[in-house]
């Protein structure tokens, strides 16, 4: 089920009415579950509700940046096209580096769709949340090329190499601010909608399937030389490493590397989110039920987008009500 498309650079500019007071949208981290953010944005566009400010952490930065740069359609099409084989093609394994993957192949995909867009040139405020590896400080990237900022925001330690920006090495912002409500408020939002992917946090962490590493689609021909070549290809170190990473929990063999990494990230995000949202709660909290989907199941875009859409759609009446109530306060002035 496709939930609609936007054909112009920013289609909601023509149909949506800017709200007063300023509206912020905080898009949380959650690795593959972040495709639900695409559906959430579709529901807002459909309802004519236009965020003035977007702050995104990790994959939330990717989806938010794609939306504000006019590339939400392209991102959705790419997400829906992902399968196991295509996902493997983006895994540029590095040996002896500071992460399992360089992330350069994903960077090329983002540059293909987003080009050389600068954050400050977009028509609305945007911040990609990352973490300074040396100091542990939370960093809000609001200027410069959008692609490196997004890459830094999802640079999960162990999985991706840190991204060097302005002399500092940046890692995944989910380690410090998984749902960046505070960033939206600091950028001027009077109303904040938060989309959290940890509402039912403790579901599958890895993938729900093993990955087939065969390059060819057809079965073996029986040629001994071809069969030997395939066997050697399967034993390549990078493929063996990926195979050891991927997969869910196994009662006999124990958790795979991805399950340990994603499970640890999930615990961190859940605990930090609870603490930060208690101190600075959003005005509207949206939590798609996505815990049953593994955190690296990037091939589940269709279901995730649908769940994000339905979750946001359910909250539209509340969002309208909050906007109406807060618009009557004397300190709120219309946004030009």
Short mmCIF file of C-alpha atoms in Angstrom, two decimals:
data_model
loop_
_atom_site.label_atom_id
_atom_site.label_comp_id
_atom_site.label_asym_id
_atom_site.label_seq_id
_atom_site.Cartn_x
_atom_site.Cartn_y
_atom_site.Cartn_z
CA UNK A 1 0.00 0.00 0.00
CA UNK A 2 1.48 3.33 -1.08
CA UNK A 3 0.36 6.20 1.08
CA UNK A 4 0.60 8.99 -1.44
CA UNK A 5 3.43 10.93 -3.05
CA UNK A 6 4.72 14.48 -3.18
CA UNK A 7 5.69 15.52 -6.66
CA UNK A 8 7.16 19.00 -6.19
CA UNK A 9 10.11 20.17 -4.13
CA UNK A 10 7.94 20.96 -1.10
CA UNK A 11 4.37 20.07 -2.07
CA UNK A 12 2.86 20.95 1.28
CA UNK A 13 3.89 24.58 0.77
CA UNK A 14 0.98 24.99 -1.64
CA UNK A 15 -1.67 23.12 0.33
CA UNK A 16 -0.80 23.43 3.99
CA UNK A 17 -1.46 26.40 6.20
CA UNK A 18 1.38 27.43 8.43
CA UNK A 19 0.42 27.12 12.02
CA UNK A 20 0.83 29.51 14.89
CA UNK A 21 2.61 29.02 17.24
CA UNK A 22 5.70 27.42 15.64
CA UNK A 23 5.40 23.67 15.38
CA UNK A 24 8.37 21.34 15.91
CA UNK A 25 8.70 17.69 14.95
CA UNK A 26 11.19 15.48 16.83
CA UNK A 27 12.01 12.29 14.94
CA UNK A 28 13.67 9.67 17.14
CA UNK A 29 16.32 7.06 16.43
CA UNK A 30 15.59 3.39 15.93
CA UNK A 31 17.69 2.10 13.03
CA UNK A 32 15.46 0.30 10.46
CA UNK A 33 12.31 1.06 12.43
CA UNK A 34 12.84 4.65 11.35
CA UNK A 35 11.04 3.97 8.07
CA UNK A 36 7.93 4.55 10.21
CA UNK A 37 8.85 8.25 10.17
CA UNK A 38 8.06 8.33 6.44
CA UNK A 39 4.50 7.24 7.16
CA UNK A 40 4.19 9.74 10.02
CA UNK A 41 5.19 12.58 7.71
CA UNK A 42 2.73 11.36 5.07
CA UNK A 43 -0.08 11.61 7.61
CA UNK A 44 0.92 15.17 8.55
CA UNK A 45 1.11 16.22 4.90
CA UNK A 46 -2.29 14.66 4.24
CA UNK A 47 -3.76 16.59 7.19
CA UNK A 48 -2.24 19.88 6.00
CA UNK A 49 -0.04 20.20 9.09
CA UNK A 50 3.35 21.68 8.26
CA UNK A 51 6.18 21.53 10.82
CA UNK A 52 8.24 24.71 11.06
CA UNK A 53 11.16 22.95 12.75
CA UNK A 54 12.46 19.39 12.51
CA UNK A 55 15.10 17.81 14.73
CA UNK A 56 16.14 14.25 13.96
CA UNK A 57 18.33 11.70 15.64
CA UNK A 58 19.98 8.92 13.64
CA UNK A 59 17.50 7.62 11.04
CA UNK A 60 15.16 10.39 12.19
CA UNK A 61 17.72 12.85 10.81
CA UNK A 62 17.77 10.95 7.50
CA UNK A 63 13.99 11.01 7.07
CA UNK A 64 13.60 14.59 8.32
CA UNK A 65 16.41 15.82 6.09
CA UNK A 66 14.96 14.04 3.06
CA UNK A 67 11.56 15.65 3.73
CA UNK A 68 12.88 19.21 4.12
CA UNK A 69 15.14 18.89 1.07
CA UNK A 70 12.20 17.75 -1.07
CA UNK A 71 13.36 14.14 -1.39
CA UNK A 72 10.82 12.22 0.69
CA UNK A 73 9.39 10.50 -2.40
CA UNK A 74 12.82 9.32 -3.47
CA UNK A 75 13.70 8.07 0.01
CA UNK A 76 10.44 6.15 0.25
CA UNK A 77 10.93 4.57 -3.16
CA UNK A 78 14.47 3.52 -2.22
CA UNK A 79 13.36 2.14 1.16
CA UNK A 80 10.61 0.08 -0.43
CA UNK A 81 13.08 -1.32 -2.98
CA UNK A 82 15.47 -2.77 -0.39
CA UNK A 83 15.86 -6.52 -0.21
CA UNK A 84 18.49 -8.72 1.46
CA UNK A 85 20.80 -8.77 -1.53
CA UNK A 86 20.63 -5.03 -2.07
CA UNK A 87 21.28 -4.38 1.61
CA UNK A 88 24.45 -6.45 1.42
CA UNK A 89 25.68 -4.36 -1.49
CA UNK A 90 25.85 -1.32 0.80
CA UNK A 91 27.96 -3.07 3.46
CA UNK A 92 31.45 -1.72 2.73
CA UNK A 93 33.38 -3.74 5.31
CA UNK A 94 36.63 -2.20 6.54
CA UNK A 95 39.45 -4.06 8.29
CA UNK A 96 41.37 -2.43 11.11
CA UNK A 97 39.25 0.70 11.04
CA UNK A 98 37.10 2.30 13.75
CA UNK A 99 33.92 0.59 12.62
CA UNK A 100 32.79 -2.50 10.73
CA UNK A 101 31.63 -0.38 7.78
CA UNK A 102 32.95 2.82 6.24
CA UNK A 103 29.51 4.10 5.26
CA UNK A 104 30.79 5.50 1.97
CA UNK A 105 28.35 3.49 -0.16
CA UNK A 106 25.38 4.80 1.80
CA UNK A 107 26.84 8.30 1.52
CA UNK A 108 26.87 7.95 -2.27
CA UNK A 109 23.20 6.95 -2.23
CA UNK A 110 22.31 9.98 -0.10
CA UNK A 111 24.31 12.32 -2.32
CA UNK A 112 22.59 10.86 -5.37
CA UNK A 113 19.18 11.81 -3.99
CA UNK A 114 19.99 14.94 -1.95
CA UNK A 115 22.87 16.41 -3.90
CA UNK A 116 24.86 19.17 -2.21
CA UNK A 117 22.02 20.66 -0.19
CA UNK A 118 23.15 22.88 2.70
CA UNK A 119 21.09 22.84 5.89
CA UNK A 120 20.98 26.64 6.18
CA UNK A 121 19.58 26.93 2.64
CA UNK A 122 16.44 24.91 3.40
CA UNK A 123 13.19 26.79 3.95
CA UNK A 124 12.72 25.55 7.53
CA UNK A 125 14.92 24.96 10.54
CA UNK A 126 16.58 21.56 10.81
CA UNK A 127 18.99 19.96 13.25
CA UNK A 128 20.68 16.57 13.00
CA UNK A 129 21.61 15.33 16.47
CA UNK A 130 24.98 13.65 16.96
CA UNK A 131 27.42 12.99 19.79
CA UNK A 132 31.02 14.22 20.07
CA UNK A 133 33.06 11.05 20.61
CA UNK A 134 35.81 12.77 22.62
CA UNK A 135 33.68 14.82 25.01
CA UNK A 136 30.34 13.00 24.96
CA UNK A 137 28.61 16.33 24.28
CA UNK A 138 25.36 16.44 22.35
CA UNK A 139 25.82 18.31 19.05
CA UNK A 140 23.06 19.88 16.94
CA UNK A 141 24.27 20.25 13.35
CA UNK A 142 22.38 23.14 11.79
CA UNK A 143 24.78 24.32 9.08
CA UNK A 144 26.84 22.89 6.29
CA UNK A 145 26.19 20.04 3.83
CA UNK A 146 23.28 17.90 4.94
CA UNK A 147 24.69 14.51 3.92
CA UNK A 148 27.71 14.49 6.30
CA UNK A 149 25.45 15.77 9.10
CA UNK A 150 23.03 12.90 8.58
CA UNK A 151 25.86 10.38 8.31
CA UNK A 152 27.26 11.60 11.61
CA UNK A 153 23.86 11.37 13.27
CA UNK A 154 23.52 7.64 12.42
CA UNK A 155 27.18 6.65 12.91
CA UNK A 156 26.42 3.83 15.32
CA UNK A 157 29.60 2.90 17.25
CA UNK A 158 30.97 -0.44 16.14
CA UNK A 159 28.85 -0.54 12.99
CA UNK A 160 30.00 2.67 11.23
CA UNK A 161 33.18 4.66 11.43
CA UNK A 162 32.79 8.04 13.20
CA UNK A 163 32.36 11.05 10.92
CA UNK A 164 34.81 13.93 11.25
CA UNK A 165 33.11 17.34 11.14
CA UNK A 166 34.92 20.58 12.02
CA UNK A 167 37.75 18.63 13.61
CA UNK A 168 35.49 16.55 15.86
CA UNK A 169 34.58 12.88 15.49
CA UNK A 170 30.80 12.42 15.61
CA UNK A 171 28.84 9.29 16.46
CA UNK A 172 25.18 8.33 16.67
CA UNK A 173 23.04 10.94 18.43
CA UNK A 174 20.82 8.23 19.93
CA UNK A 175 23.46 7.79 22.62
CA UNK A 176 22.65 11.23 24.07
CA UNK A 177 19.22 12.32 22.81
CA UNK A 178 17.16 9.53 21.21
CA UNK A 179 14.02 11.70 20.75
CA UNK A 180 15.21 15.32 20.35
CA UNK A 181 12.33 17.28 21.86
CA UNK A 182 14.79 19.65 23.56
CA UNK A 183 16.39 20.53 20.22
CA UNK A 184 13.00 21.48 18.75
CA UNK A 185 12.22 23.73 21.70
CA UNK A 186 15.66 25.37 21.58
CA UNK A 187 15.14 26.13 17.89
CA UNK A 188 11.92 27.99 18.68
CA UNK A 189 9.12 25.42 18.64
CA UNK A 190 6.18 26.26 20.94
CA UNK A 191 4.46 22.97 20.15
CA UNK A 192 6.44 19.74 19.75
CA UNK A 193 5.25 16.47 18.24
CA UNK A 194 7.61 13.62 19.10
CA UNK A 195 7.76 10.35 17.19
CA UNK A 196 9.42 7.66 19.29
CA UNK A 197 10.30 4.22 17.95
CA UNK A 198 10.76 2.75 21.42
CA UNK A 199 7.17 2.70 22.63
CA UNK A 200 7.32 -1.11 22.65
CA UNK A 201 11.08 -1.25 22.77
CA UNK A 202 12.03 -4.80 23.58
CA UNK A 203 11.13 -6.80 20.53
CA UNK A 204 13.55 -8.41 18.03
CA UNK A 205 16.92 -6.67 17.83
CA UNK A 206 18.61 -8.25 14.82
CA UNK A 207 17.01 -9.63 11.70
CA UNK A 208 14.36 -12.32 11.59
CA UNK A 209 16.10 -14.28 8.87
CA UNK A 210 19.47 -15.55 7.78
CA UNK A 211 21.01 -13.89 4.74
CA UNK A 212 21.71 -15.71 1.49
CA UNK A 213 25.12 -14.64 0.22
CA UNK A 214 24.95 -16.29 -3.22
CA UNK A 215 25.64 -13.80 -5.99
CA UNK A 216 23.72 -15.71 -8.64
CA UNK A 217 19.95 -16.02 -8.68
CA UNK A 218 19.92 -19.38 -10.46
CA UNK A 219 20.82 -22.74 -8.97
CA UNK A 220 24.18 -24.45 -9.53
CA UNK A 221 24.94 -25.85 -12.96
CA UNK A 222 26.94 -28.81 -11.72
CA UNK A 223 30.20 -27.52 -13.21
CA UNK A 224 32.90 -28.44 -10.62
CA UNK A 225 34.90 -25.26 -11.30
CA UNK A 226 31.81 -23.09 -10.84
CA UNK A 227 30.85 -24.87 -7.62
CA UNK A 228 34.39 -24.44 -6.27
CA UNK A 229 34.37 -20.74 -7.15
CA UNK A 230 31.06 -20.30 -5.35
CA UNK A 231 32.37 -22.06 -2.26
CA UNK A 232 35.43 -19.80 -2.14
CA UNK A 233 33.23 -16.74 -2.70
CA UNK A 234 31.04 -17.74 0.24
CA UNK A 235 34.13 -18.01 2.44
CA UNK A 236 35.40 -14.48 1.74
CA UNK A 237 36.25 -12.85 5.08
CA UNK A 238 33.83 -9.95 4.59
CA UNK A 239 30.97 -12.32 3.88
CA UNK A 240 31.81 -14.52 6.83
CA UNK A 241 31.82 -11.43 9.05
CA UNK A 242 28.46 -10.27 7.73
CA UNK A 243 26.99 -13.71 8.19
CA UNK A 244 28.23 -13.76 11.79
CA UNK A 245 26.62 -10.35 12.35
CA UNK A 246 23.20 -10.96 10.89
CA UNK A 247 20.39 -12.99 12.33
CA UNK A 248 18.18 -12.85 15.37
CA UNK A 249 18.28 -14.63 18.70
CA UNK A 250 19.08 -18.34 18.51
CA UNK A 251 18.39 -20.46 21.57
CA UNK A 252 21.15 -22.95 20.72
CA UNK A 253 23.87 -20.73 19.28
CA UNK A 254 23.11 -17.61 21.32
CA UNK A 255 22.68 -14.06 20.02
CA UNK A 256 24.49 -12.90 16.92
CA UNK A 257 26.69 -9.80 16.92
CA UNK A 258 23.92 -7.64 15.48
CA UNK A 259 21.55 -8.74 18.24
CA UNK A 260 24.06 -7.77 20.91
CA UNK A 261 24.78 -4.38 19.32
CA UNK A 262 21.18 -3.52 18.58
CA UNK A 263 19.99 -4.82 21.93
CA UNK A 264 22.51 -2.62 23.72
CA UNK A 265 21.49 0.40 21.67
CA UNK A 266 17.84 -0.30 22.38
CA UNK A 267 18.46 -0.39 26.14
CA UNK A 268 20.41 2.88 26.01
CA UNK A 269 17.75 4.63 23.92
CA UNK A 270 14.94 3.38 26.11
CA UNK A 271 16.55 4.47 29.38
CA UNK A 272 17.73 7.86 28.12
CA UNK A 273 14.41 8.55 26.37
CA UNK A 274 12.45 7.87 29.55
CA UNK A 275 14.66 10.25 31.53
CA UNK A 276 14.75 13.08 29.00
CA UNK A 277 11.09 12.94 28.04
CA UNK A 278 10.09 12.98 31.70
CA UNK A 279 11.97 16.26 32.14
CA UNK A 280 10.91 17.79 28.82
CA UNK A 281 7.78 16.04 27.54
CA UNK A 282 6.42 16.77 24.07
CA UNK A 283 2.95 18.19 23.56
CA UNK A 284 1.98 15.19 21.43
CA UNK A 285 3.70 11.82 21.74
CA UNK A 286 3.42 9.38 18.83
CA UNK A 287 4.71 5.82 19.28
CA UNK A 288 4.14 3.45 16.34
CA UNK A 289 3.96 -0.19 17.41
CA UNK A 290 7.08 -1.47 15.70
CA UNK A 291 8.83 -3.49 18.43
CA UNK A 292 8.08 -6.78 16.69
CA UNK A 293 10.30 -5.73 13.76
CA UNK A 294 14.05 -6.21 14.09
CA UNK A 295 16.16 -3.09 14.31
CA UNK A 296 18.10 -3.99 11.17
CA UNK A 297 15.15 -5.33 9.20
CA UNK A 298 15.47 -2.58 6.59
CA UNK A 299 13.48 -4.71 4.15
CA UNK A 300 10.25 -4.16 6.14
CA UNK A 301 9.69 -0.62 4.84
CA UNK A 302 6.13 -1.21 3.62
CA UNK A 303 4.86 -2.36 7.01
CA UNK A 304 6.84 0.25 8.93
CA UNK A 305 5.61 3.12 6.75
CA UNK A 306 2.04 1.93 7.17
CA UNK A 307 2.40 1.69 10.96
CA UNK A 308 3.94 5.15 11.18
CA UNK A 309 1.15 6.57 9.05
CA UNK A 310 -1.60 4.99 11.16
CA UNK A 311 -0.01 6.06 14.44
CA UNK A 312 0.29 9.70 13.35
CA UNK A 313 -3.15 9.69 11.75
CA UNK A 314 -4.63 8.59 15.09
CA UNK A 315 -3.09 11.64 16.79
CA UNK A 316 -4.17 14.25 14.21
CA UNK A 317 -7.28 15.35 16.21
CA UNK A 318 -5.12 15.83 19.32
CA UNK A 319 -2.53 17.79 17.32
CA UNK A 320 -5.25 20.09 15.96
CA UNK A 321 -6.62 20.56 19.46
CA UNK A 322 -3.21 21.44 20.92
CA UNK A 323 -2.54 23.90 18.10
CA UNK A 324 -5.92 25.54 18.64
CA UNK A 325 -5.49 25.83 22.41
CA UNK A 326 -1.92 27.12 22.33
CA UNK A 327 -2.67 29.52 19.50
CA UNK A 328 -4.96 31.43 21.87
CA UNK A 329 -2.14 32.19 24.34
CA UNK A 330 -1.11 35.87 24.33
CA UNK A 331 2.63 35.21 23.84
CA UNK A 332 2.12 33.30 20.59
CA UNK A 333 2.55 35.31 17.43
CA UNK A 334 1.80 34.08 13.90
CA UNK A 335 4.64 32.72 11.82
CA UNK A 336 5.13 34.68 8.62
#
